[in-house]
mmCIF file of C-alpha atoms and ligand atoms in Angstrom:
data_model
loop_
_atom_site.group_PDB
_atom_site.id
_atom_site.type_symbol
_atom_site.label_atom_id
_atom_site.label_comp_id
_atom_site.label_asym_id
_atom_site.label_seq_id
_atom_site.Cartn_x
_atom_site.Cartn_y
_atom_site.Cartn_z
ATOM 1 C CA MET A 231 176.433 121.394 31.567
ATOM 2 C CA CYS A 232 175.472 121.268 35.214
ATOM 3 C CA GLY A 233 176.454 118.199 37.148
ATOM 4 C CA GLY A 234 175.834 115.730 34.341
ATOM 5 C CA ILE A 235 178.101 112.868 33.455
ATOM 6 C CA GLY A 236 179.398 113.472 29.958
ATOM 7 C CA THR A 237 179.840 110.889 27.243
ATOM 8 C CA ASP A 238 183.386 112.047 26.638
ATOM 9 C CA GLY A 239 184.822 110.093 29.543
ATOM 10 C CA GLY A 240 185.883 107.483 27.026
ATOM 11 C CA ASP A 241 183.373 104.963 28.340
ATOM 12 C CA GLU A 242 181.474 102.558 26.153
ATOM 13 C CA THR A 243 178.475 103.813 24.153
ATOM 14 C CA VAL A 244 175.285 101.928 24.940
ATOM 15 C CA VAL A 245 171.635 101.935 23.894
ATOM 16 C CA VAL A 246 168.679 101.223 26.175
ATOM 17 C CA LEU A 247 165.146 100.309 25.192
ATOM 18 C CA PHE A 248 162.557 100.729 27.928
ATOM 19 C CA TYR A 249 158.955 101.475 28.750
ATOM 20 C CA CYS A 250 156.757 101.908 31.788
ATOM 21 C CA TYR A 251 152.972 101.983 31.903
ATOM 22 C CA GLN A 252 151.858 104.100 34.842
ATOM 23 C CA GLY A 253 149.003 106.628 34.961
ATOM 24 C CA LEU A 254 150.579 110.088 35.280
ATOM 25 C CA GLY A 255 147.799 112.634 34.859
ATOM 26 C CA ALA A 256 148.282 115.735 32.713
ATOM 27 C CA GLU A 257 150.482 117.511 35.230
ATOM 28 C CA GLY A 258 152.674 114.464 35.841
ATOM 29 C CA ALA A 259 153.149 113.896 32.108
ATOM 30 C CA ALA A 260 154.150 117.529 31.563
ATOM 31 C CA GLN A 261 156.600 117.325 34.470
ATOM 32 C CA LEU A 262 158.074 114.112 33.124
ATOM 33 C CA ALA A 263 158.510 115.563 29.624
ATOM 34 C CA GLU A 264 160.303 118.568 31.082
ATOM 35 C CA GLU A 265 162.590 116.410 33.206
ATOM 36 C CA GLN A 266 163.368 114.225 30.183
ATOM 37 C CA GLN A 267 164.464 117.266 28.164
ATOM 38 C CA ARG A 268 166.712 118.343 30.998
ATOM 39 C CA LEU A 269 168.225 114.855 31.440
ATOM 40 C CA GLY A 270 168.858 114.527 27.714
ATOM 41 C CA ALA A 271 170.771 117.812 27.630
ATOM 42 C CA GLU A 272 172.672 117.316 30.888
ATOM 43 C CA LEU A 273 173.728 113.765 30.135
ATOM 44 C CA ARG A 274 174.353 114.455 26.439
ATOM 45 C CA LEU A 275 172.061 111.675 25.328
ATOM 46 C CA SER A 276 170.509 111.039 21.947
ATOM 47 C CA GLY A 277 167.346 109.114 21.206
ATOM 48 C CA ARG A 278 163.569 109.159 21.048
ATOM 49 C CA VAL A 279 161.330 109.356 24.114
ATOM 50 C CA LEU A 280 157.539 109.290 24.080
ATOM 51 C CA VAL A 281 155.597 110.582 27.078
ATOM 52 C CA ALA A 282 151.847 110.032 27.485
ATOM 53 C CA LEU A 283 149.298 110.164 30.287
ATOM 54 C CA GLU A 284 149.785 106.376 30.479
ATOM 55 C CA GLY A 285 153.602 106.411 30.913
ATOM 56 C CA ILE A 286 156.863 106.475 28.972
ATOM 57 C CA ASN A 287 158.551 104.609 26.091
ATOM 58 C CA GLY A 288 162.032 105.295 24.801
ATOM 59 C CA THR A 289 165.221 104.317 23.027
ATOM 60 C CA VAL A 290 168.159 106.257 24.439
ATOM 61 C CA GLN A 291 171.844 106.249 23.551
ATOM 62 C CA GLY A 292 174.803 107.662 25.439
ATOM 63 C CA GLY A 293 177.927 106.878 27.406
ATOM 64 C CA SER A 294 177.509 103.926 29.736
ATOM 65 C CA ALA A 295 177.773 106.053 32.911
ATOM 66 C CA ALA A 296 175.426 108.722 31.528
ATOM 67 C CA VAL A 297 172.836 106.104 30.606
ATOM 68 C CA THR A 298 173.093 104.623 34.107
ATOM 69 C CA ALA A 299 172.469 108.083 35.594
ATOM 70 C CA TYR A 300 169.492 108.450 33.247
ATOM 71 C CA GLU A 301 168.088 105.084 34.343
ATOM 72 C CA VAL A 302 168.375 106.046 38.005
ATOM 73 C CA ALA A 303 166.525 109.333 37.388
ATOM 74 C CA VAL A 304 163.681 107.693 35.441
ATOM 75 C CA GLN A 305 163.417 104.902 37.988
ATOM 76 C CA ARG A 306 163.139 107.520 40.748
ATOM 77 C CA PHE A 307 160.377 109.360 38.891
ATOM 78 C CA PHE A 308 158.247 106.243 38.498
ATOM 79 C CA ASN A 309 159.252 104.597 41.759
ATOM 80 C CA THR A 310 158.846 101.156 40.238
ATOM 81 C CA ARG A 311 161.026 98.496 38.627
ATOM 82 C CA ILE A 312 161.700 99.208 34.946
ATOM 83 C CA ASP A 313 163.154 96.594 32.605
ATOM 84 C CA TRP A 314 166.121 98.304 30.904
ATOM 85 C CA LYS A 315 167.140 96.480 27.743
ATOM 86 C CA ARG A 316 170.691 97.558 27.241
ATOM 87 C CA SER A 317 172.983 96.750 24.344
ATOM 88 C CA ALA A 318 176.341 97.982 23.132
ATOM 89 C CA ALA A 319 176.111 100.381 20.195
ATOM 90 C CA SER A 320 178.558 99.619 17.437
ATOM 91 C CA GLU A 321 177.467 102.635 15.383
ATOM 92 C CA GLN A 322 178.491 105.947 16.882
ATOM 93 C CA ASN A 323 175.187 107.772 16.558
ATOM 94 C CA LEU A 324 171.956 105.885 16.096
ATOM 95 C CA PHE A 325 170.009 109.126 16.475
ATOM 96 C CA PRO A 326 170.952 112.655 15.394
ATOM 97 C CA ASP A 327 169.507 114.272 18.528
ATOM 98 C CA PHE A 328 167.397 113.767 21.651
ATOM 99 C CA VAL A 329 163.676 114.256 21.063
ATOM 100 C CA VAL A 330 160.956 114.072 23.724
ATOM 101 C CA LYS A 331 157.441 113.975 22.368
ATOM 102 C CA GLN A 332 154.129 114.085 24.232
ATOM 103 C CA VAL A 333 151.637 111.727 22.604
ATOM 104 C CA SER A 334 148.150 110.421 23.357
ATOM 105 C CA GLU A 335 149.208 106.739 23.334
ATOM 106 C CA LEU A 336 152.644 105.157 23.857
ATOM 107 C CA VAL A 337 151.903 102.826 20.963
ATOM 108 C CA GLY A 338 149.474 103.962 18.269
ATOM 109 C CA PHE A 339 146.666 101.428 18.631
ATOM 110 C CA GLY A 340 144.111 104.173 17.948
ATOM 111 C CA LEU A 341 141.829 102.685 20.596
ATOM 112 C CA GLN A 342 138.638 104.464 21.557
ATOM 113 C CA GLU A 343 137.555 102.474 24.573
ATOM 114 C CA ALA A 344 134.982 104.129 26.828
ATOM 115 C CA LYS A 345 137.032 102.772 29.724
ATOM 116 C CA PRO A 346 140.780 102.928 28.924
ATOM 117 C CA LEU A 347 142.623 99.601 28.977
ATOM 118 C CA ASP A 348 144.522 98.890 32.173
ATOM 119 C CA VAL A 349 147.558 96.870 31.097
ATOM 120 C CA HIS A 350 148.330 95.857 34.683
ATOM 121 C CA ALA A 351 144.856 94.486 35.404
ATOM 122 C CA GLU A 352 143.874 93.295 31.922
ATOM 123 C CA GLY A 353 147.153 92.402 30.176
ATOM 124 C CA GLY A 354 148.114 88.825 29.318
ATOM 125 C CA THR A 355 150.175 86.698 31.708
ATOM 126 C CA HIS A 356 153.894 87.395 31.317
ATOM 127 C CA LEU A 357 156.124 84.477 30.350
ATOM 128 C CA SER A 358 159.883 84.575 30.830
ATOM 129 C CA PRO A 359 161.930 83.713 27.720
ATOM 130 C CA GLU A 360 162.522 80.227 29.194
ATOM 131 C CA GLU A 361 158.804 79.656 29.861
ATOM 132 C CA PHE A 362 157.895 80.967 26.410
ATOM 133 C CA HIS A 363 160.525 78.668 24.889
ATOM 134 C CA SER A 364 159.290 75.535 26.623
ATOM 135 C CA ARG A 365 155.700 76.240 25.601
ATOM 136 C CA LEU A 366 156.867 76.600 21.999
ATOM 137 C CA LEU A 367 158.449 73.145 22.294
ATOM 138 C CA GLN A 368 155.026 71.620 22.896
ATOM 139 C CA ASN A 369 154.152 72.841 19.404
ATOM 140 C CA SER A 370 150.563 71.784 19.881
ATOM 141 C CA GLU A 371 147.586 72.352 17.600
ATOM 142 C CA GLU A 372 146.076 74.360 20.417
ATOM 143 C CA LEU A 373 148.794 77.027 20.308
ATOM 144 C CA ARG A 374 148.276 80.338 18.565
ATOM 145 C CA ILE A 375 151.591 82.211 18.495
ATOM 146 C CA ILE A 376 150.888 85.713 17.223
ATOM 147 C CA ASP A 377 153.454 88.297 16.157
ATOM 148 C CA VAL A 378 151.919 91.655 17.094
ATOM 149 C CA ARG A 379 154.471 93.645 15.094
ATOM 150 C CA ASN A 380 154.078 94.838 11.513
ATOM 151 C CA THR A 381 154.576 92.647 8.460
ATOM 152 C CA PHE A 382 157.816 94.425 7.513
ATOM 153 C CA GLU A 383 159.210 93.387 10.913
ATOM 154 C CA TYR A 384 157.865 89.819 10.745
ATOM 155 C CA ASP A 385 159.422 89.393 7.291
ATOM 156 C CA VAL A 386 162.924 89.977 8.673
ATOM 157 C CA GLY A 387 162.580 87.456 11.508
ATOM 158 C CA HIS A 388 159.945 85.654 13.599
ATOM 159 C CA PHE A 389 159.260 82.628 15.795
ATOM 160 C CA ASP A 390 158.690 79.240 14.180
ATOM 161 C CA GLY A 391 155.003 78.787 13.467
ATOM 162 C CA ALA A 392 154.055 82.366 14.365
ATOM 163 C CA ILE A 393 151.057 84.023 12.742
ATOM 164 C CA ASP A 394 151.585 87.353 10.950
ATOM 165 C CA PRO A 395 148.374 89.392 11.376
ATOM 166 C CA GLY A 396 149.333 91.337 8.235
ATOM 167 C CA MET A 397 149.552 94.793 9.759
ATOM 168 C CA THR A 398 151.326 97.819 8.302
ATOM 169 C CA HIS A 399 150.667 99.695 11.551
ATOM 170 C CA THR A 400 149.548 98.720 15.041
ATOM 171 C CA ALA A 401 146.145 100.380 14.698
ATOM 172 C CA GLN A 402 145.126 97.363 12.585
ATOM 173 C CA TRP A 403 145.267 95.049 15.632
ATOM 174 C CA PRO A 404 141.594 95.573 16.630
ATOM 175 C CA ARG A 405 140.487 94.479 13.169
ATOM 176 C CA TYR A 406 142.649 91.351 13.355
ATOM 177 C CA VAL A 407 141.121 90.503 16.734
ATOM 178 C CA LYS A 408 137.591 91.054 15.429
ATOM 179 C CA ASP A 409 138.172 88.778 12.431
ATOM 180 C CA ASN A 410 139.938 85.992 14.348
ATOM 181 C CA ILE A 411 138.522 85.943 17.857
ATOM 182 C CA GLN A 412 136.439 82.808 17.261
ATOM 183 C CA ASP A 413 139.542 80.898 16.162
ATOM 184 C CA LEU A 414 141.451 82.100 19.224
ATOM 185 C CA ARG A 415 138.789 81.115 21.748
ATOM 186 C CA GLY A 416 139.700 78.046 23.751
ATOM 187 C CA ARG A 417 143.270 77.970 22.394
ATOM 188 C CA THR A 418 146.458 78.970 24.152
ATOM 189 C CA VAL A 419 147.321 82.406 22.783
ATOM 190 C CA MET A 420 150.947 83.572 22.963
ATOM 191 C CA LEU A 421 151.840 87.097 21.874
ATOM 192 C CA TYR A 422 155.270 88.580 21.306
ATOM 193 C CA CYS A 423 156.826 91.789 19.966
ATOM 194 C CA THR A 424 160.208 93.570 19.895
ATOM 195 C CA GLY A 425 160.650 94.575 23.526
ATOM 196 C CA GLY A 426 157.278 93.842 25.123
ATOM 197 C CA ILE A 427 155.454 97.173 25.022
ATOM 198 C CA ARG A 428 153.101 96.386 22.162
ATOM 199 C CA CYS A 429 152.055 93.083 23.766
ATOM 200 C CA GLU A 430 150.999 94.848 26.967
ATOM 201 C CA LYS A 431 148.239 96.702 25.135
ATOM 202 C CA ALA A 432 147.565 94.090 22.455
ATOM 203 C CA SER A 433 146.996 91.365 25.069
ATOM 204 C CA ALA A 434 144.834 93.640 27.236
ATOM 205 C CA TYR A 435 142.738 94.516 24.185
ATOM 206 C CA LEU A 436 142.337 90.844 23.229
ATOM 207 C CA ARG A 437 141.378 89.854 26.768
ATOM 208 C CA ARG A 438 138.774 92.612 26.946
ATOM 209 C CA ARG A 439 137.191 91.441 23.684
ATOM 210 C CA LEU A 440 137.188 87.835 24.955
ATOM 211 C CA ASN A 441 135.537 89.054 28.137
ATOM 212 C CA ASP A 442 132.877 90.811 26.035
ATOM 213 C CA LEU A 443 132.007 87.315 24.768
ATOM 214 C CA GLY A 444 131.837 86.005 28.331
ATOM 215 C CA ASP A 445 135.146 84.182 27.842
ATOM 216 C CA SER A 446 137.508 84.658 30.763
ATOM 217 C CA SER A 447 139.170 81.258 30.440
ATOM 218 C CA THR A 448 141.102 81.445 27.132
ATOM 219 C CA PRO A 449 144.722 81.767 28.273
ATOM 220 C CA VAL A 450 146.522 84.806 26.841
ATOM 221 C CA PHE A 451 150.289 85.018 27.394
ATOM 222 C CA GLN A 452 152.881 87.625 26.445
ATOM 223 C CA LEU A 453 156.646 87.270 26.107
ATOM 224 C CA GLU A 454 158.225 89.396 28.818
ATOM 225 C CA GLY A 455 160.916 91.678 27.390
ATOM 226 C CA GLY A 456 160.036 90.609 23.852
ATOM 227 C CA ILE A 457 162.374 89.130 21.258
ATOM 228 C CA HIS A 458 165.150 91.259 22.753
ATOM 229 C CA ARG A 459 165.176 89.321 26.050
ATOM 230 C CA TYR A 460 164.513 86.001 24.314
ATOM 231 C CA LEU A 461 167.638 86.353 22.152
ATOM 232 C CA GLU A 462 169.661 87.191 25.258
ATOM 233 C CA ALA A 463 168.440 83.973 26.872
ATOM 234 C CA PHE A 464 168.883 81.964 23.652
ATOM 235 C CA PRO A 465 171.897 83.502 21.884
ATOM 236 C CA ASP A 466 171.779 80.877 19.128
ATOM 237 C CA GLY A 467 168.272 82.100 18.250
ATOM 238 C CA GLY A 468 166.299 79.252 19.844
ATOM 239 C CA HIS A 469 162.960 79.097 18.035
ATOM 240 C CA PHE A 470 163.453 82.556 16.596
ATOM 241 C CA GLN A 471 164.452 82.620 12.938
ATOM 242 C CA GLY A 472 166.222 85.620 11.421
ATOM 243 C CA ALA A 473 166.750 89.077 12.893
ATOM 244 C CA ASN A 474 164.925 91.309 15.394
ATOM 245 C CA PHE A 475 163.998 94.546 13.649
ATOM 246 C CA VAL A 476 164.612 97.693 15.737
ATOM 247 C CA PHE A 477 163.533 101.269 15.018
ATOM 248 C CA ASP A 478 166.885 102.962 14.919
ATOM 249 C CA LYS A 479 169.800 103.147 12.538
ATOM 250 C CA ARG A 480 170.808 99.558 13.343
ATOM 251 C CA ALA A 481 167.526 98.382 11.767
ATOM 252 C CA GLN A 482 168.028 94.915 13.240
ATOM 253 C CA MET A 483 169.731 92.871 15.937
ATOM 254 C CA ARG A 484 170.824 89.334 15.194
ATOM 255 C CA SER A 485 171.271 86.186 17.154
ATOM 256 C CA ALA A 486 174.467 84.209 16.671
ATOM 257 C CA SER A 487 172.644 82.199 14.027
ATOM 258 C CA THR A 488 172.972 83.668 10.566
ATOM 259 C CA SER A 489 169.679 82.431 9.158
ATOM 260 C CA VAL A 490 168.132 84.913 6.753
ATOM 261 C CA VAL A 491 164.363 84.542 6.453
ATOM 262 C CA GLY A 492 163.650 87.751 4.530
ATOM 263 C CA ARG A 493 163.261 87.880 0.749
ATOM 264 C CA CYS A 494 163.816 90.770 -1.653
ATOM 265 C CA SER A 495 160.364 91.843 -2.882
ATOM 266 C CA GLU A 496 161.754 92.298 -6.402
ATOM 267 C CA CYS A 497 163.952 89.241 -7.069
ATOM 268 C CA SER A 498 163.085 86.937 -4.109
ATOM 269 C CA SER A 499 166.720 86.392 -3.173
ATOM 270 C CA ALA A 500 167.568 86.072 0.538
ATOM 271 C CA TRP A 501 167.688 89.600 1.975
ATOM 272 C CA ASP A 502 166.743 90.973 5.383
ATOM 273 C CA THR A 503 168.104 94.505 5.639
ATOM 274 C CA HIS A 504 165.571 97.309 5.584
ATOM 275 C CA HIS A 505 166.584 100.684 4.214
ATOM 276 C CA GLY A 506 164.794 103.914 5.150
ATOM 277 C CA GLY A 507 164.585 104.961 1.503
ATOM 278 C CA ARG A 508 162.989 101.708 0.274
ATOM 279 C CA VAL A 509 159.333 102.107 1.121
ATOM 280 C CA CYS A 510 155.910 101.308 -0.324
ATOM 281 C CA ALA A 511 154.777 103.840 -2.950
ATOM 282 C CA VAL A 512 151.281 103.706 -1.447
ATOM 283 C CA CYS A 513 151.643 103.545 2.357
ATOM 284 C CA ARG A 514 155.371 104.200 2.971
ATOM 285 C CA ALA A 515 155.826 100.978 4.961
ATOM 286 C CA LEU A 516 159.366 99.599 4.678
ATOM 287 C CA VAL A 517 159.791 97.087 1.849
ATOM 288 C CA LEU A 518 162.633 94.560 1.616
ATOM 289 C CA VAL A 519 164.660 95.313 -1.533
ATOM 290 C CA CYS A 520 168.201 94.061 -2.110
ATOM 291 C CA ASP A 521 171.010 96.441 -3.106
ATOM 292 C CA ALA A 522 171.319 94.883 -6.564
ATOM 293 C CA CYS A 523 167.635 95.453 -7.376
ATOM 294 C CA ASP A 524 167.663 98.928 -5.857
ATOM 295 C CA ALA A 525 170.633 99.954 -7.992
ATOM 296 C CA THR A 526 168.714 99.323 -11.205
ATOM 297 C CA SER A 527 165.141 100.216 -10.230
ATOM 298 C CA SER A 528 163.103 103.426 -10.340
ATOM 299 C CA GLY A 529 163.135 103.467 -6.540
ATOM 300 C CA GLU A 530 159.396 102.791 -6.190
ATOM 301 C CA TYR A 531 158.288 99.648 -4.349
ATOM 302 C CA TRP A 532 155.107 98.039 -3.055
ATOM 303 C CA CYS A 533 154.452 96.350 0.297
ATOM 304 C CA PRO A 534 152.610 92.980 0.479
ATOM 305 C CA GLU A 535 149.322 94.739 1.248
ATOM 306 C CA HIS A 536 149.661 96.879 -1.881
ATOM 307 C CA SER A 537 151.384 94.366 -4.148
ATOM 308 C CA GLU A 538 148.483 94.393 -6.612
ATOM 309 C CA MET A 539 149.239 98.076 -7.269
ATOM 310 C CA LYS A 540 152.721 97.254 -8.499
ATOM 311 C CA GLY A 541 153.350 99.089 -11.762
ATOM 312 C CA ILE A 542 149.981 100.838 -11.453
ATOM 313 C CA TYR A 543 150.372 103.205 -8.530
ATOM 314 C CA HIS A 544 153.476 105.428 -8.543
ATOM 315 C CA HIS A 545 154.407 108.263 -6.241
ATOM 316 C CA PHE A 546 156.342 110.279 -8.820
ATOM 317 C CA LEU A 547 154.489 110.690 -12.115
ATOM 318 C CA ASP A 548 156.628 113.099 -14.101
ATOM 319 C CA ARG A 549 158.898 110.438 -15.598
ATOM 320 C CA PHE A 550 156.041 108.757 -17.503
ATOM 321 C CA THR A 551 154.890 109.356 -21.080
ATOM 322 C CA ALA A 552 151.259 110.117 -21.955
ATOM 323 C CA GLU A 553 150.813 106.511 -23.158
ATOM 324 C CA GLU A 554 152.135 105.108 -19.886
ATOM 325 C CA LEU A 555 149.883 107.419 -17.891
ATOM 326 C CA GLN A 556 146.856 106.351 -19.972
ATOM 327 C CA LEU A 557 147.578 102.732 -19.052
ATOM 328 C CA GLN A 558 147.964 103.654 -15.378
ATOM 329 C CA ALA A 559 144.660 105.550 -15.385
ATOM 330 C CA GLY A 560 142.863 102.551 -16.890
ATOM 331 C CA ALA A 561 144.436 100.152 -14.395
ATOM 332 C CA LEU A 562 143.619 102.446 -11.461
ATOM 333 C CA GLN A 563 139.999 102.607 -12.624
ATOM 334 C CA SER A 564 139.664 98.836 -12.775
ATOM 335 C CA CYS A 565 141.289 98.521 -9.320
ATOM 336 C CA LEU A 566 138.771 101.052 -8.035
ATOM 337 C CA ALA A 567 135.865 99.054 -9.442
ATOM 338 C CA LYS A 568 137.040 95.945 -7.533
ATOM 339 C CA GLU A 569 137.332 97.656 -4.149
ATOM 340 C CA VAL A 570 133.816 97.449 -2.746
ATOM 341 C CA GLY A 571 132.432 97.566 0.793
ATOM 342 C CA THR A 572 132.877 99.926 3.734
ATOM 343 C CA ARG A 573 136.230 98.412 4.719
ATOM 344 C CA LYS A 574 137.685 99.438 1.372
ATOM 345 C CA LYS A 575 136.775 103.103 1.805
ATOM 346 C CA ASN A 576 140.354 104.223 2.544
ATOM 347 C CA ARG A 577 141.660 102.160 -0.345
ATOM 348 C CA ARG A 578 139.127 103.750 -2.724
ATOM 349 C CA ASN A 579 140.092 107.248 -1.550
ATOM 350 C CA THR A 580 143.775 106.469 -2.126
ATOM 351 C CA LEU A 581 143.075 105.174 -5.632
ATOM 352 C CA ARG A 582 140.809 108.100 -6.515
ATOM 353 C CA LYS A 583 143.404 110.613 -5.374
ATOM 354 C CA LYS A 584 146.071 108.972 -7.507
ATOM 355 C CA LEU A 585 143.714 108.771 -10.492
ATOM 356 C CA THR A 586 143.103 112.529 -10.207
ATOM 357 C CA GLN A 587 146.870 113.142 -10.125
ATOM 358 C CA VAL A 588 147.444 110.914 -13.166
ATOM 359 C CA GLU A 589 144.703 112.706 -15.103
ATOM 360 C CA ALA A 590 146.091 116.121 -14.145
ATOM 361 C CA ARG A 591 149.565 115.083 -15.280
ATOM 362 C CA LEU A 592 148.117 113.732 -18.537
ATOM 363 C CA ALA A 593 146.384 117.057 -19.151
ATOM 364 C CA VAL A 594 149.681 118.908 -18.684
ATOM 365 C CA LEU A 595 151.484 116.608 -21.125
ATOM 366 C CA THR A 596 148.730 116.883 -23.739
ATOM 367 C CA ARG A 597 148.355 120.649 -23.411
ATOM 368 C CA SER A 598 152.006 121.604 -23.497
ATOM 369 C CA GLY A 599 153.403 118.698 -25.461
ATOM 370 C CA ALA A 600 155.970 118.461 -22.643
ATOM 371 C CA CYS A 601 158.277 115.470 -22.456
ATOM 372 C CA PRO A 602 158.477 113.278 -19.381
ATOM 373 C CA GLY A 603 161.265 114.169 -16.987
ATOM 374 C CA PRO A 604 164.390 112.022 -16.625
ATOM 375 C CA PRO A 605 164.124 109.094 -14.199
ATOM 376 C CA ILE A 606 165.908 110.650 -11.220
ATOM 377 C CA ARG A 607 165.893 108.824 -7.879
ATOM 378 C CA ARG A 608 164.166 111.128 -5.435
ATOM 379 C CA CYS A 609 163.412 111.239 -1.730
ATOM 380 C CA ARG A 610 159.773 110.409 -0.943
ATOM 381 C CA ALA A 611 159.740 112.919 1.917
ATOM 382 C CA CYS A 612 161.333 116.098 0.546
ATOM 383 C CA GLU A 613 160.964 115.120 -3.147
ATOM 384 C CA ARG A 614 164.497 116.319 -3.869
ATOM 385 C CA PRO A 615 166.931 114.059 -5.762
ATOM 386 C CA TYR A 616 168.680 111.619 -3.408
ATOM 387 C CA SER A 617 171.954 113.443 -4.012
ATOM 388 C CA GLU A 618 170.434 116.681 -2.663
ATOM 389 C CA CYS A 619 168.337 115.226 0.170
ATOM 390 C CA PRO A 620 169.887 115.986 3.570
ATOM 391 C CA GLY A 621 168.873 112.479 4.675
ATOM 392 C CA SER A 622 167.177 113.790 7.797
ATOM 393 C CA CYS A 623 163.673 113.694 6.372
ATOM 394 C CA TRP A 624 163.197 109.962 5.874
ATOM 395 C CA GLY A 625 163.876 106.569 7.355
ATOM 396 C CA PHE A 626 164.948 106.090 10.930
ATOM 397 C CA TRP A 627 165.962 109.701 11.442
ATOM 398 C CA ARG A 628 162.411 110.733 10.820
ATOM 399 C CA ARG A 629 160.869 108.099 13.042
ATOM 400 C CA THR A 630 159.650 109.179 16.424
ATOM 401 C CA GLU A 631 158.193 105.920 17.716
ATOM 402 C CA PRO A 632 160.996 104.153 19.560
ATOM 403 C CA GLU A 633 159.646 100.638 19.387
HETATM 404 ZN ZN1 LIG B 22 166.523 91.811 -5.298
HETATM 405 ZN ZN1 LIG B 23 151.876 99.616 1.194
HETATM 406 ZN ZN1 LIG B 24 164.612 114.162 1.635
#
């Protein structure tokens, strides 16, 4: 260690969430990534940092003094004010290591704009938590409060009256905008997310599409600092119900209020804790499942978008009998017949692939007269039994997107 401030000074362990949009160029991004690696090692930090040509996004944990030194170094690199969202870490290690990844976008919107979005010039107007709060109080018909996070995040907690666009990943935002832009025109649009980074792009994208329609007057706002800053300003939760989902081992941060808005997808009882091993059999999005249901289930679940595939589409097939597989094949075929149109192309491919797997498994059973395997709970990622899975291949450990 050369000149770093260690975490073993007995000081408090903290976590910071941060981002900064600033054009870096290829050389600048490479330099930044290198400096990040060095800082992580010197300051003995853990966390996830994404570096792109458009800036940086990270969640970093370490000793309080080390994190301060890190903040100073990053601030110096960008030479601009960065909003550091700091919180005390009750868990010792939220991340197993410090990973810096160079990516094409800080948030995976999958945008292919001829002219890249400029969040500073095109983004929605920032509202402080207090301003956002007082606009929510007006609760007018003209308001459109949109949660730009994923459904599995919305389900754990959200603002009163907020719209869930029904996304399992952020790349579905452009489709939501396309389908709803006429309803949004002329209203007051208020966007929010976890810490603010997704709204920067989401609001810029929405404003560009409004501009395409010659509409430069529809007001588009974004909550500065996201739910994180709002809950700091309104510790009792204010208009936010439930918990703020975060992408690390904590999974969520609560306000002082104990309201639980989530529901177990199996038994509908109040439940709002996500678990990295409880994911959709089809798309691997997190699914809310209570401990009681998980203890007695096969370990396969379905997200709201894929709920109609419940009992039809399974990841692991070897525990089923030939009769069960026959039924699944029939059900998959009738699902396939219902999915028409270009938008359903991915869905059809998914179903076809599974149908092929079911038929192959059926052939094996028929040919060899083999019996189905025992119903062992297995890891979706490494396919080993849970008891043998190192636990580093799924859930939050595996995640690389900090927000
Ligand atoms: Zn349950
Ligand atoms: Zn799904
Ligand atoms: Zn595993």
